[in-house]
């Protein structure tokens, strides 16, 4: 039988005190019973209380649900706003070891950088010993290395100085999978671009120059969007407004798409594909475009749900099309 507890606040106000029962999502065994929980407590607060009883499950590892197969509750959800009685039953699932987003991006980007450079500097036993430790005769190979290195150094700098991350984390097993994907593709691209038998683009220097210019513009545009998004929020505060164009011309793409950072990212990789005229780069660009389109559509739908005045002319990633 549930028990409701009340206490009086100032000027005769009466507050209901909640009780929270935490069960194992698999065995239904009671793990913890929290008495006298403030109704204004968030799920994050409850995770912190649960952590005191089970130090091996720090808050980032915890998933709390109202149903064993339901959606995990967000840390910012308030207890009294949930569809529960004064005795709330929640189901716990261990998400496994977690790492913060900064660590995630550093692991992915540094690995990609080093993997590419291993092939560029012709480390022995990768190619035939005849070509070991020799430089490519084609200038585009060196240019491709500069562009690839710049792209990921830029990402690392953005991770340190531009991006503002939430307190979210990523499971360790997912990080391993992501690193395998990024590092593996980096090795595949680098193997062919730096291969001793690599042939330069069909239209020669003209093709490379136009592609380089487009690549540089897309990189500046991508950085501009990231800075604009960073200015929308301050640490520890979630800003309830959608991004809009600024005086910076590279942000004017916000007039037409919800996620221009992805638009510029795809543009940079398309330019890199044209510059190198390499099939593995084209395949990587295609896969990246598919994934970024999925992310952009999710963000686009979230903007539409949250903001009633959201511009109807905007698409997710490609102006007027997608």
PDB file of C-alpha atoms in Angstrom:
ATOM      1  CA  UNK A   1       0.000   0.000   0.000  1.00  0.00           C
ATOM      2  CA  UNK A   2       1.363   3.411  -0.936  1.00  0.00           C
ATOM      3  CA  UNK A   3       1.803   6.078   1.666  1.00  0.00           C
ATOM      4  CA  UNK A   4       1.480   9.802   0.929  1.00  0.00           C
ATOM      5  CA  UNK A   5       3.513  12.268   2.992  1.00  0.00           C
ATOM      6  CA  UNK A   6       2.767  15.960   3.281  1.00  0.00           C
ATOM      7  CA  UNK A   7       4.611  18.854   4.821  1.00  0.00           C
ATOM      8  CA  UNK A   8       3.706  22.482   5.191  1.00  0.00           C
ATOM      9  CA  UNK A   9       5.650  25.215   3.498  1.00  0.00           C
ATOM     10  CA  UNK A  10       5.553  28.938   4.064  1.00  0.00           C
ATOM     11  CA  UNK A  11       2.224  30.716   4.430  1.00  0.00           C
ATOM     12  CA  UNK A  12       0.252  27.515   4.812  1.00  0.00           C
ATOM     13  CA  UNK A  13       1.320  25.914   1.488  1.00  0.00           C
ATOM     14  CA  UNK A  14       1.172  22.129   1.464  1.00  0.00           C
ATOM     15  CA  UNK A  15       3.531  19.991  -0.638  1.00  0.00           C
ATOM     16  CA  UNK A  16       3.251  16.333  -1.512  1.00  0.00           C
ATOM     17  CA  UNK A  17       6.347  14.280  -0.853  1.00  0.00           C
ATOM     18  CA  UNK A  18       7.053  11.470  -3.302  1.00  0.00           C
ATOM     19  CA  UNK A  19       8.489   8.029  -2.772  1.00  0.00           C
ATOM     20  CA  UNK A  20      10.508   6.391  -5.511  1.00  0.00           C
ATOM     21  CA  UNK A  21      11.003   2.666  -5.868  1.00  0.00           C
ATOM     22  CA  UNK A  22      13.773   1.575  -8.229  1.00  0.00           C
ATOM     23  CA  UNK A  23      13.556  -1.966  -9.624  1.00  0.00           C
ATOM     24  CA  UNK A  24      15.913  -3.931 -11.833  1.00  0.00           C
ATOM     25  CA  UNK A  25      14.475  -3.833 -15.358  1.00  0.00           C
ATOM     26  CA  UNK A  26      15.314  -7.496 -15.959  1.00  0.00           C
ATOM     27  CA  UNK A  27      14.663  -9.282 -12.663  1.00  0.00           C
ATOM     28  CA  UNK A  28      12.127  -6.815 -11.173  1.00  0.00           C
ATOM     29  CA  UNK A  29      14.116  -7.016  -7.939  1.00  0.00           C
ATOM     30  CA  UNK A  30      13.936  -3.914  -5.741  1.00  0.00           C
ATOM     31  CA  UNK A  31      17.285  -2.135  -5.788  1.00  0.00           C
ATOM     32  CA  UNK A  32      16.451   1.004  -3.887  1.00  0.00           C
ATOM     33  CA  UNK A  33      13.588   2.753  -2.110  1.00  0.00           C
ATOM     34  CA  UNK A  34      13.828   6.528  -1.819  1.00  0.00           C
ATOM     35  CA  UNK A  35      11.593   8.088   0.813  1.00  0.00           C
ATOM     36  CA  UNK A  36      10.600  11.756   1.107  1.00  0.00           C
ATOM     37  CA  UNK A  37      11.689  12.811  -2.379  1.00  0.00           C
ATOM     38  CA  UNK A  38      10.972  16.440  -3.249  1.00  0.00           C
ATOM     39  CA  UNK A  39       8.378  16.684  -6.063  1.00  0.00           C
ATOM     40  CA  UNK A  40      10.589  19.182  -7.893  1.00  0.00           C
ATOM     41  CA  UNK A  41      13.447  16.677  -8.075  1.00  0.00           C
ATOM     42  CA  UNK A  42      14.650  15.824 -11.570  1.00  0.00           C
ATOM     43  CA  UNK A  43      15.555  12.401 -12.888  1.00  0.00           C
ATOM     44  CA  UNK A  44      19.155  13.548 -12.607  1.00  0.00           C
ATOM     45  CA  UNK A  45      18.626  14.145  -8.885  1.00  0.00           C
ATOM     46  CA  UNK A  46      17.134  10.681  -8.474  1.00  0.00           C
ATOM     47  CA  UNK A  47      20.100   9.142 -10.285  1.00  0.00           C
ATOM     48  CA  UNK A  48      22.429  10.921  -7.881  1.00  0.00           C
ATOM     49  CA  UNK A  49      20.502   9.523  -4.895  1.00  0.00           C
ATOM     50  CA  UNK A  50      20.588   6.050  -6.435  1.00  0.00           C
ATOM     51  CA  UNK A  51      24.349   6.423  -6.996  1.00  0.00           C
ATOM     52  CA  UNK A  52      24.879   6.857  -3.256  1.00  0.00           C
ATOM     53  CA  UNK A  53      23.546   3.335  -2.705  1.00  0.00           C
ATOM     54  CA  UNK A  54      25.308   1.842  -5.739  1.00  0.00           C
ATOM     55  CA  UNK A  55      28.625   3.664  -6.383  1.00  0.00           C
ATOM     56  CA  UNK A  56      29.477   1.268  -9.230  1.00  0.00           C
ATOM     57  CA  UNK A  57      26.624   2.774 -11.273  1.00  0.00           C
ATOM     58  CA  UNK A  58      27.458   6.441 -11.678  1.00  0.00           C
ATOM     59  CA  UNK A  59      24.619   8.606 -13.097  1.00  0.00           C
ATOM     60  CA  UNK A  60      25.817   8.472 -16.705  1.00  0.00           C
ATOM     61  CA  UNK A  61      25.562   4.649 -16.631  1.00  0.00           C
ATOM     62  CA  UNK A  62      21.975   4.705 -15.418  1.00  0.00           C
ATOM     63  CA  UNK A  63      18.842   4.496 -17.533  1.00  0.00           C
ATOM     64  CA  UNK A  64      15.586   4.958 -15.615  1.00  0.00           C
ATOM     65  CA  UNK A  65      12.256   4.085 -17.211  1.00  0.00           C
ATOM     66  CA  UNK A  66       8.622   3.997 -16.164  1.00  0.00           C
ATOM     67  CA  UNK A  67       8.184   0.706 -18.020  1.00  0.00           C
ATOM     68  CA  UNK A  68      10.655  -2.123 -18.587  1.00  0.00           C
ATOM     69  CA  UNK A  69      10.487  -1.597 -22.351  1.00  0.00           C
ATOM     70  CA  UNK A  70       9.743   2.106 -22.275  1.00  0.00           C
ATOM     71  CA  UNK A  71      11.859   5.065 -23.268  1.00  0.00           C
ATOM     72  CA  UNK A  72      14.583   6.189 -20.903  1.00  0.00           C
ATOM     73  CA  UNK A  73      13.695   9.302 -18.928  1.00  0.00           C
ATOM     74  CA  UNK A  74      15.696  12.459 -19.576  1.00  0.00           C
ATOM     75  CA  UNK A  75      17.784  13.885 -16.749  1.00  0.00           C
ATOM     76  CA  UNK A  76      15.908  17.204 -16.874  1.00  0.00           C
ATOM     77  CA  UNK A  77      12.424  15.697 -16.471  1.00  0.00           C
ATOM     78  CA  UNK A  78      10.755  16.664 -13.173  1.00  0.00           C
ATOM     79  CA  UNK A  79       9.270  14.002 -10.925  1.00  0.00           C
ATOM     80  CA  UNK A  80       5.944  15.719 -10.294  1.00  0.00           C
ATOM     81  CA  UNK A  81       5.373  16.149 -14.047  1.00  0.00           C
ATOM     82  CA  UNK A  82       5.655  12.428 -14.763  1.00  0.00           C
ATOM     83  CA  UNK A  83       2.563  10.214 -15.129  1.00  0.00           C
ATOM     84  CA  UNK A  84       3.113   8.543 -11.746  1.00  0.00           C
ATOM     85  CA  UNK A  85       1.472   8.543  -8.339  1.00  0.00           C
ATOM     86  CA  UNK A  86       3.053   9.673  -5.130  1.00  0.00           C
ATOM     87  CA  UNK A  87       4.848   6.335  -5.049  1.00  0.00           C
ATOM     88  CA  UNK A  88       6.701   6.153  -8.338  1.00  0.00           C
ATOM     89  CA  UNK A  89       8.112   2.899  -9.649  1.00  0.00           C
ATOM     90  CA  UNK A  90      11.081   3.169 -11.986  1.00  0.00           C
ATOM     91  CA  UNK A  91      13.059   0.475 -13.761  1.00  0.00           C
ATOM     92  CA  UNK A  92      16.837   0.636 -13.864  1.00  0.00           C
ATOM     93  CA  UNK A  93      19.116  -0.548 -16.649  1.00  0.00           C
ATOM     94  CA  UNK A  94      22.905  -0.401 -16.648  1.00  0.00           C
ATOM     95  CA  UNK A  95      24.129   1.318 -19.827  1.00  0.00           C
ATOM     96  CA  UNK A  96      27.689   0.116 -19.309  1.00  0.00           C
ATOM     97  CA  UNK A  97      30.896   2.197 -19.120  1.00  0.00           C
ATOM     98  CA  UNK A  98      30.443   5.733 -20.493  1.00  0.00           C
ATOM     99  CA  UNK A  99      32.747   8.428 -21.824  1.00  0.00           C
ATOM    100  CA  UNK A 100      32.086  12.156 -22.262  1.00  0.00           C
ATOM    101  CA  UNK A 101      31.655  13.722 -25.702  1.00  0.00           C
ATOM    102  CA  UNK A 102      35.004  15.509 -25.604  1.00  0.00           C
ATOM    103  CA  UNK A 103      36.796  12.198 -25.072  1.00  0.00           C
ATOM    104  CA  UNK A 104      34.690  10.607 -27.810  1.00  0.00           C
ATOM    105  CA  UNK A 105      35.621  13.214 -30.405  1.00  0.00           C
ATOM    106  CA  UNK A 106      39.282  13.223 -29.440  1.00  0.00           C
ATOM    107  CA  UNK A 107      39.442   9.438 -29.837  1.00  0.00           C
ATOM    108  CA  UNK A 108      37.788   9.562 -33.251  1.00  0.00           C
ATOM    109  CA  UNK A 109      39.646  12.537 -34.717  1.00  0.00           C
ATOM    110  CA  UNK A 110      43.158  11.845 -33.458  1.00  0.00           C
ATOM    111  CA  UNK A 111      42.902   8.276 -34.701  1.00  0.00           C
ATOM    112  CA  UNK A 112      41.795   9.451 -38.154  1.00  0.00           C
ATOM    113  CA  UNK A 113      44.651  11.965 -38.316  1.00  0.00           C
ATOM    114  CA  UNK A 114      47.352   9.482 -37.383  1.00  0.00           C
ATOM    115  CA  UNK A 115      45.963   6.732 -39.611  1.00  0.00           C
ATOM    116  CA  UNK A 116      46.060   8.943 -42.695  1.00  0.00           C
ATOM    117  CA  UNK A 117      49.580  10.197 -41.964  1.00  0.00           C
ATOM    118  CA  UNK A 118      50.886   6.634 -41.632  1.00  0.00           C
ATOM    119  CA  UNK A 119      50.051   6.090 -45.298  1.00  0.00           C
ATOM    120  CA  UNK A 120      51.164   9.535 -46.437  1.00  0.00           C
ATOM    121  CA  UNK A 121      54.672   9.081 -45.013  1.00  0.00           C
ATOM    122  CA  UNK A 122      54.932   5.639 -46.588  1.00  0.00           C
ATOM    123  CA  UNK A 123      55.607   3.642 -43.442  1.00  0.00           C
ATOM    124  CA  UNK A 124      57.411   0.411 -44.475  1.00  0.00           C
ATOM    125  CA  UNK A 125      55.443  -2.791 -45.202  1.00  0.00           C
ATOM    126  CA  UNK A 126      52.321  -0.915 -46.356  1.00  0.00           C
ATOM    127  CA  UNK A 127      53.341  -0.644 -49.986  1.00  0.00           C
ATOM    128  CA  UNK A 128      56.047  -2.409 -51.950  1.00  0.00           C
ATOM    129  CA  UNK A 129      59.543  -1.973 -50.560  1.00  0.00           C
ATOM    130  CA  UNK A 130      60.436  -0.278 -53.841  1.00  0.00           C
ATOM    131  CA  UNK A 131      58.332   2.730 -52.856  1.00  0.00           C
ATOM    132  CA  UNK A 132      58.914   2.676 -49.102  1.00  0.00           C
ATOM    133  CA  UNK A 133      59.696   6.047 -47.532  1.00  0.00           C
ATOM    134  CA  UNK A 134      59.482   7.864 -50.889  1.00  0.00           C
ATOM    135  CA  UNK A 135      57.294  10.867 -51.657  1.00  0.00           C
ATOM    136  CA  UNK A 136      54.549  10.892 -54.280  1.00  0.00           C
ATOM    137  CA  UNK A 137      55.393  12.798 -57.479  1.00  0.00           C
ATOM    138  CA  UNK A 138      51.855  14.260 -57.707  1.00  0.00           C
ATOM    139  CA  UNK A 139      51.245  17.622 -55.922  1.00  0.00           C
ATOM    140  CA  UNK A 140      47.582  16.750 -55.382  1.00  0.00           C
ATOM    141  CA  UNK A 141      48.627  13.980 -52.985  1.00  0.00           C
ATOM    142  CA  UNK A 142      50.374  16.476 -50.719  1.00  0.00           C
ATOM    143  CA  UNK A 143      47.449  18.882 -51.070  1.00  0.00           C
ATOM    144  CA  UNK A 144      44.997  16.151 -50.129  1.00  0.00           C
ATOM    145  CA  UNK A 145      47.031  15.400 -47.012  1.00  0.00           C
ATOM    146  CA  UNK A 146      47.028  19.087 -46.051  1.00  0.00           C
ATOM    147  CA  UNK A 147      43.248  19.328 -46.532  1.00  0.00           C
ATOM    148  CA  UNK A 148      42.535  16.105 -44.642  1.00  0.00           C
ATOM    149  CA  UNK A 149      44.822  17.143 -41.785  1.00  0.00           C
ATOM    150  CA  UNK A 150      43.344  20.645 -41.662  1.00  0.00           C
ATOM    151  CA  UNK A 151      39.805  19.250 -41.545  1.00  0.00           C
ATOM    152  CA  UNK A 152      40.443  17.105 -38.493  1.00  0.00           C
ATOM    153  CA  UNK A 153      42.712  19.576 -36.698  1.00  0.00           C
ATOM    154  CA  UNK A 154      39.864  22.057 -37.129  1.00  0.00           C
ATOM    155  CA  UNK A 155      37.484  19.542 -35.571  1.00  0.00           C
ATOM    156  CA  UNK A 156      39.813  19.056 -32.626  1.00  0.00           C
ATOM    157  CA  UNK A 157      40.097  22.813 -32.099  1.00  0.00           C
ATOM    158  CA  UNK A 158      36.320  23.156 -32.281  1.00  0.00           C
ATOM    159  CA  UNK A 159      35.975  20.415 -29.685  1.00  0.00           C
ATOM    160  CA  UNK A 160      38.224  22.377 -27.326  1.00  0.00           C
ATOM    161  CA  UNK A 161      37.208  25.978 -27.993  1.00  0.00           C
ATOM    162  CA  UNK A 162      33.835  26.102 -29.789  1.00  0.00           C
ATOM    163  CA  UNK A 163      31.450  23.265 -28.987  1.00  0.00           C
ATOM    164  CA  UNK A 164      29.437  23.364 -25.784  1.00  0.00           C
ATOM    165  CA  UNK A 165      28.530  19.841 -24.798  1.00  0.00           C
ATOM    166  CA  UNK A 166      25.708  18.709 -22.589  1.00  0.00           C
ATOM    167  CA  UNK A 167      26.442  16.295 -19.773  1.00  0.00           C
ATOM    168  CA  UNK A 168      25.523  13.424 -22.079  1.00  0.00           C
ATOM    169  CA  UNK A 169      27.848  10.487 -22.649  1.00  0.00           C
ATOM    170  CA  UNK A 170      28.380   7.656 -25.097  1.00  0.00           C
ATOM    171  CA  UNK A 171      28.691   3.950 -24.214  1.00  0.00           C
ATOM    172  CA  UNK A 172      32.236   2.622 -24.512  1.00  0.00           C
ATOM    173  CA  UNK A 173      31.147  -0.129 -26.908  1.00  0.00           C
ATOM    174  CA  UNK A 174      29.668   2.500 -29.257  1.00  0.00           C
ATOM    175  CA  UNK A 175      32.885   4.499 -29.167  1.00  0.00           C
ATOM    176  CA  UNK A 176      34.842   1.401 -30.202  1.00  0.00           C
ATOM    177  CA  UNK A 177      32.433   0.865 -33.115  1.00  0.00           C
ATOM    178  CA  UNK A 178      32.648   4.511 -34.192  1.00  0.00           C
ATOM    179  CA  UNK A 179      36.438   4.539 -34.032  1.00  0.00           C
ATOM    180  CA  UNK A 180      36.598   1.378 -36.116  1.00  0.00           C
ATOM    181  CA  UNK A 181      34.372   3.048 -38.726  1.00  0.00           C
ATOM    182  CA  UNK A 182      36.281   6.356 -38.903  1.00  0.00           C
ATOM    183  CA  UNK A 183      39.762   4.900 -38.586  1.00  0.00           C
ATOM    184  CA  UNK A 184      38.985   2.154 -41.072  1.00  0.00           C
ATOM    185  CA  UNK A 185      37.667   4.559 -43.693  1.00  0.00           C
ATOM    186  CA  UNK A 186      40.630   6.883 -43.099  1.00  0.00           C
ATOM    187  CA  UNK A 187      43.021   4.007 -43.791  1.00  0.00           C
ATOM    188  CA  UNK A 188      41.077   3.019 -46.917  1.00  0.00           C
ATOM    189  CA  UNK A 189      41.118   6.555 -48.332  1.00  0.00           C
ATOM    190  CA  UNK A 190      44.757   7.103 -47.463  1.00  0.00           C
ATOM    191  CA  UNK A 191      45.831   3.777 -48.958  1.00  0.00           C
ATOM    192  CA  UNK A 192      44.530   4.699 -52.414  1.00  0.00           C
ATOM    193  CA  UNK A 193      45.302   8.434 -52.408  1.00  0.00           C
ATOM    194  CA  UNK A 194      48.913   7.811 -51.328  1.00  0.00           C
ATOM    195  CA  UNK A 195      49.360   4.649 -53.385  1.00  0.00           C
ATOM    196  CA  UNK A 196      52.461   4.652 -55.628  1.00  0.00           C
ATOM    197  CA  UNK A 197      50.226   3.961 -58.639  1.00  0.00           C
ATOM    198  CA  UNK A 198      47.732   6.735 -57.855  1.00  0.00           C
ATOM    199  CA  UNK A 199      46.777   8.792 -60.906  1.00  0.00           C
ATOM    200  CA  UNK A 200      45.867  12.506 -60.575  1.00  0.00           C
ATOM    201  CA  UNK A 201      42.418  13.926 -61.561  1.00  0.00           C
ATOM    202  CA  UNK A 202      41.351  13.842 -65.205  1.00  0.00           C
ATOM    203  CA  UNK A 203      41.227  17.634 -65.640  1.00  0.00           C
ATOM    204  CA  UNK A 204      44.483  18.182 -63.845  1.00  0.00           C
ATOM    205  CA  UNK A 205      45.345  21.390 -62.045  1.00  0.00           C
ATOM    206  CA  UNK A 206      42.101  23.174 -62.986  1.00  0.00           C
ATOM    207  CA  UNK A 207      39.987  20.474 -61.322  1.00  0.00           C
ATOM    208  CA  UNK A 208      42.152  20.509 -58.224  1.00  0.00           C
ATOM    209  CA  UNK A 209      42.065  24.310 -57.872  1.00  0.00           C
ATOM    210  CA  UNK A 210      38.281  24.597 -58.147  1.00  0.00           C
ATOM    211  CA  UNK A 211      37.811  21.720 -55.722  1.00  0.00           C
ATOM    212  CA  UNK A 212      40.282  23.273 -53.275  1.00  0.00           C
ATOM    213  CA  UNK A 213      38.464  26.620 -53.368  1.00  0.00           C
ATOM    214  CA  UNK A 214      35.101  24.939 -52.706  1.00  0.00           C
ATOM    215  CA  UNK A 215      36.634  22.849 -49.931  1.00  0.00           C
ATOM    216  CA  UNK A 216      38.038  25.966 -48.227  1.00  0.00           C
ATOM    217  CA  UNK A 217      34.691  27.812 -48.460  1.00  0.00           C
ATOM    218  CA  UNK A 218      32.823  24.847 -46.983  1.00  0.00           C
ATOM    219  CA  UNK A 219      35.299  24.571 -44.117  1.00  0.00           C
ATOM    220  CA  UNK A 220      34.873  28.262 -43.270  1.00  0.00           C
ATOM    221  CA  UNK A 221      31.101  27.875 -43.556  1.00  0.00           C
ATOM    222  CA  UNK A 222      31.086  24.849 -41.270  1.00  0.00           C
ATOM    223  CA  UNK A 223      33.147  26.706 -38.656  1.00  0.00           C
ATOM    224  CA  UNK A 224      30.835  29.735 -38.902  1.00  0.00           C
ATOM    225  CA  UNK A 225      27.770  27.591 -38.235  1.00  0.00           C
ATOM    226  CA  UNK A 226      29.399  25.851 -35.282  1.00  0.00           C
ATOM    227  CA  UNK A 227      30.290  29.215 -33.759  1.00  0.00           C
ATOM    228  CA  UNK A 228      26.770  30.483 -34.332  1.00  0.00           C
ATOM    229  CA  UNK A 229      25.263  27.420 -32.652  1.00  0.00           C
ATOM    230  CA  UNK A 230      27.699  27.751 -29.757  1.00  0.00           C
ATOM    231  CA  UNK A 231      26.562  31.336 -29.183  1.00  0.00           C
ATOM    232  CA  UNK A 232      22.979  30.109 -28.776  1.00  0.00           C
ATOM    233  CA  UNK A 233      23.740  28.461 -25.490  1.00  0.00           C
ATOM    234  CA  UNK A 234      25.768  29.058 -22.393  1.00  0.00           C
ATOM    235  CA  UNK A 235      27.163  26.379 -20.159  1.00  0.00           C
ATOM    236  CA  UNK A 236      24.547  24.757 -17.975  1.00  0.00           C
ATOM    237  CA  UNK A 237      21.665  26.569 -19.683  1.00  0.00           C
ATOM    238  CA  UNK A 238      19.483  25.242 -22.439  1.00  0.00           C
ATOM    239  CA  UNK A 239      18.374  28.109 -24.675  1.00  0.00           C
ATOM    240  CA  UNK A 240      14.850  27.818 -26.050  1.00  0.00           C
ATOM    241  CA  UNK A 241      15.342  29.475 -29.430  1.00  0.00           C
ATOM    242  CA  UNK A 242      16.249  28.210 -32.855  1.00  0.00           C
ATOM    243  CA  UNK A 243      19.315  29.372 -34.833  1.00  0.00           C
ATOM    244  CA  UNK A 244      18.928  32.258 -37.268  1.00  0.00           C
ATOM    245  CA  UNK A 245      21.236  33.960 -39.792  1.00  0.00           C
ATOM    246  CA  UNK A 246      23.671  36.585 -38.548  1.00  0.00           C
ATOM    247  CA  UNK A 247      25.763  39.246 -40.285  1.00  0.00           C
ATOM    248  CA  UNK A 248      28.208  36.511 -41.291  1.00  0.00           C
ATOM    249  CA  UNK A 249      27.267  35.561 -44.909  1.00  0.00           C
ATOM    250  CA  UNK A 250      28.153  31.918 -44.264  1.00  0.00           C
ATOM    251  CA  UNK A 251      25.270  31.722 -41.770  1.00  0.00           C
ATOM    252  CA  UNK A 252      22.727  32.877 -44.358  1.00  0.00           C
ATOM    253  CA  UNK A 253      22.236  29.233 -45.250  1.00  0.00           C
ATOM    254  CA  UNK A 254      20.030  29.169 -42.125  1.00  0.00           C
ATOM    255  CA  UNK A 255      17.401  30.857 -44.307  1.00  0.00           C
ATOM    256  CA  UNK A 256      16.998  27.600 -46.209  1.00  0.00           C
ATOM    257  CA  UNK A 257      18.097  24.656 -44.030  1.00  0.00           C
ATOM    258  CA  UNK A 258      17.946  23.692 -40.375  1.00  0.00           C
ATOM    259  CA  UNK A 259      21.401  22.103 -40.226  1.00  0.00           C
ATOM    260  CA  UNK A 260      23.780  24.031 -42.516  1.00  0.00           C
ATOM    261  CA  UNK A 261      26.737  22.622 -40.601  1.00  0.00           C
ATOM    262  CA  UNK A 262      25.927  19.268 -42.221  1.00  0.00           C
ATOM    263  CA  UNK A 263      25.368  20.952 -45.594  1.00  0.00           C
ATOM    264  CA  UNK A 264      28.849  22.481 -45.463  1.00  0.00           C
ATOM    265  CA  UNK A 265      30.328  19.202 -44.208  1.00  0.00           C
ATOM    266  CA  UNK A 266      28.898  17.307 -47.174  1.00  0.00           C
ATOM    267  CA  UNK A 267      30.124  20.070 -49.481  1.00  0.00           C
ATOM    268  CA  UNK A 268      33.651  19.757 -48.095  1.00  0.00           C
ATOM    269  CA  UNK A 269      33.735  16.016 -48.674  1.00  0.00           C
ATOM    270  CA  UNK A 270      32.253  16.358 -52.170  1.00  0.00           C
ATOM    271  CA  UNK A 271      35.035  18.817 -52.942  1.00  0.00           C
ATOM    272  CA  UNK A 272      37.621  16.435 -51.527  1.00  0.00           C
ATOM    273  CA  UNK A 273      36.156  13.701 -53.749  1.00  0.00           C
ATOM    274  CA  UNK A 274      36.496  15.875 -56.843  1.00  0.00           C
ATOM    275  CA  UNK A 275      39.998  16.972 -55.832  1.00  0.00           C
ATOM    276  CA  UNK A 276      41.312  13.425 -55.417  1.00  0.00           C
ATOM    277  CA  UNK A 277      38.996  11.697 -57.929  1.00  0.00           C
ATOM    278  CA  UNK A 278      39.147   8.636 -55.703  1.00  0.00           C
ATOM    279  CA  UNK A 279      36.312   6.075 -55.475  1.00  0.00           C
ATOM    280  CA  UNK A 280      36.792   5.243 -51.749  1.00  0.00           C
ATOM    281  CA  UNK A 281      36.439   8.967 -50.944  1.00  0.00           C
ATOM    282  CA  UNK A 282      33.192   9.078 -52.938  1.00  0.00           C
ATOM    283  CA  UNK A 283      31.837   6.066 -51.026  1.00  0.00           C
ATOM    284  CA  UNK A 284      32.802   7.620 -47.693  1.00  0.00           C
ATOM    285  CA  UNK A 285      31.104  10.871 -48.737  1.00  0.00           C
ATOM    286  CA  UNK A 286      27.927   8.984 -49.679  1.00  0.00           C
ATOM    287  CA  UNK A 287      27.779   7.151 -46.354  1.00  0.00           C
ATOM    288  CA  UNK A 288      28.455  10.404 -44.511  1.00  0.00           C
ATOM    289  CA  UNK A 289      25.697  12.169 -46.432  1.00  0.00           C
ATOM    290  CA  UNK A 290      23.191   9.443 -45.565  1.00  0.00           C
ATOM    291  CA  UNK A 291      24.059   9.586 -41.853  1.00  0.00           C
ATOM    292  CA  UNK A 292      24.085  13.392 -41.703  1.00  0.00           C
ATOM    293  CA  UNK A 293      20.716  13.498 -43.504  1.00  0.00           C
ATOM    294  CA  UNK A 294      19.257  11.251 -40.789  1.00  0.00           C
ATOM    295  CA  UNK A 295      20.661  13.503 -38.041  1.00  0.00           C
ATOM    296  CA  UNK A 296      19.476  16.654 -39.835  1.00  0.00           C
ATOM    297  CA  UNK A 297      15.922  15.326 -40.271  1.00  0.00           C
ATOM    298  CA  UNK A 298      15.717  14.445 -36.570  1.00  0.00           C
ATOM    299  CA  UNK A 299      16.878  17.948 -35.624  1.00  0.00           C
ATOM    300  CA  UNK A 300      14.562  19.546 -38.181  1.00  0.00           C
ATOM    301  CA  UNK A 301      11.517  17.713 -36.807  1.00  0.00           C
ATOM    302  CA  UNK A 302      12.521  18.655 -33.253  1.00  0.00           C
ATOM    303  CA  UNK A 303      12.652  22.344 -34.216  1.00  0.00           C
ATOM    304  CA  UNK A 304       9.200  22.132 -35.811  1.00  0.00           C
ATOM    305  CA  UNK A 305       7.707  20.469 -32.732  1.00  0.00           C
ATOM    306  CA  UNK A 306       9.281  22.885 -30.282  1.00  0.00           C
ATOM    307  CA  UNK A 307       8.805  26.205 -32.076  1.00  0.00           C
ATOM    308  CA  UNK A 308       5.399  27.179 -33.478  1.00  0.00           C
ATOM    309  CA  UNK A 309       6.938  30.032 -35.481  1.00  0.00           C
ATOM    310  CA  UNK A 310       9.647  27.918 -37.088  1.00  0.00           C
ATOM    311  CA  UNK A 311      10.236  29.004 -40.746  1.00  0.00           C
ATOM    312  CA  UNK A 312       8.309  26.740 -43.113  1.00  0.00           C
ATOM    313  CA  UNK A 313      10.698  27.384 -46.003  1.00  0.00           C
ATOM    314  CA  UNK A 314      13.541  25.559 -44.273  1.00  0.00           C
ATOM    315  CA  UNK A 315      14.466  22.026 -45.235  1.00  0.00           C
ATOM    316  CA  UNK A 316      16.659  19.662 -43.213  1.00  0.00           C
ATOM    317  CA  UNK A 317      19.959  19.673 -45.116  1.00  0.00           C
ATOM    318  CA  UNK A 318      19.554  20.553 -48.835  1.00  0.00           C
ATOM    319  CA  UNK A 319      17.771  23.831 -49.697  1.00  0.00           C
ATOM    320  CA  UNK A 320      14.321  23.324 -51.279  1.00  0.00           C
ATOM    321  CA  UNK A 321      14.907  19.592 -51.731  1.00  0.00           C
ATOM    322  CA  UNK A 322      15.624  17.546 -48.585  1.00  0.00           C
TER     323      UNK A 322
END
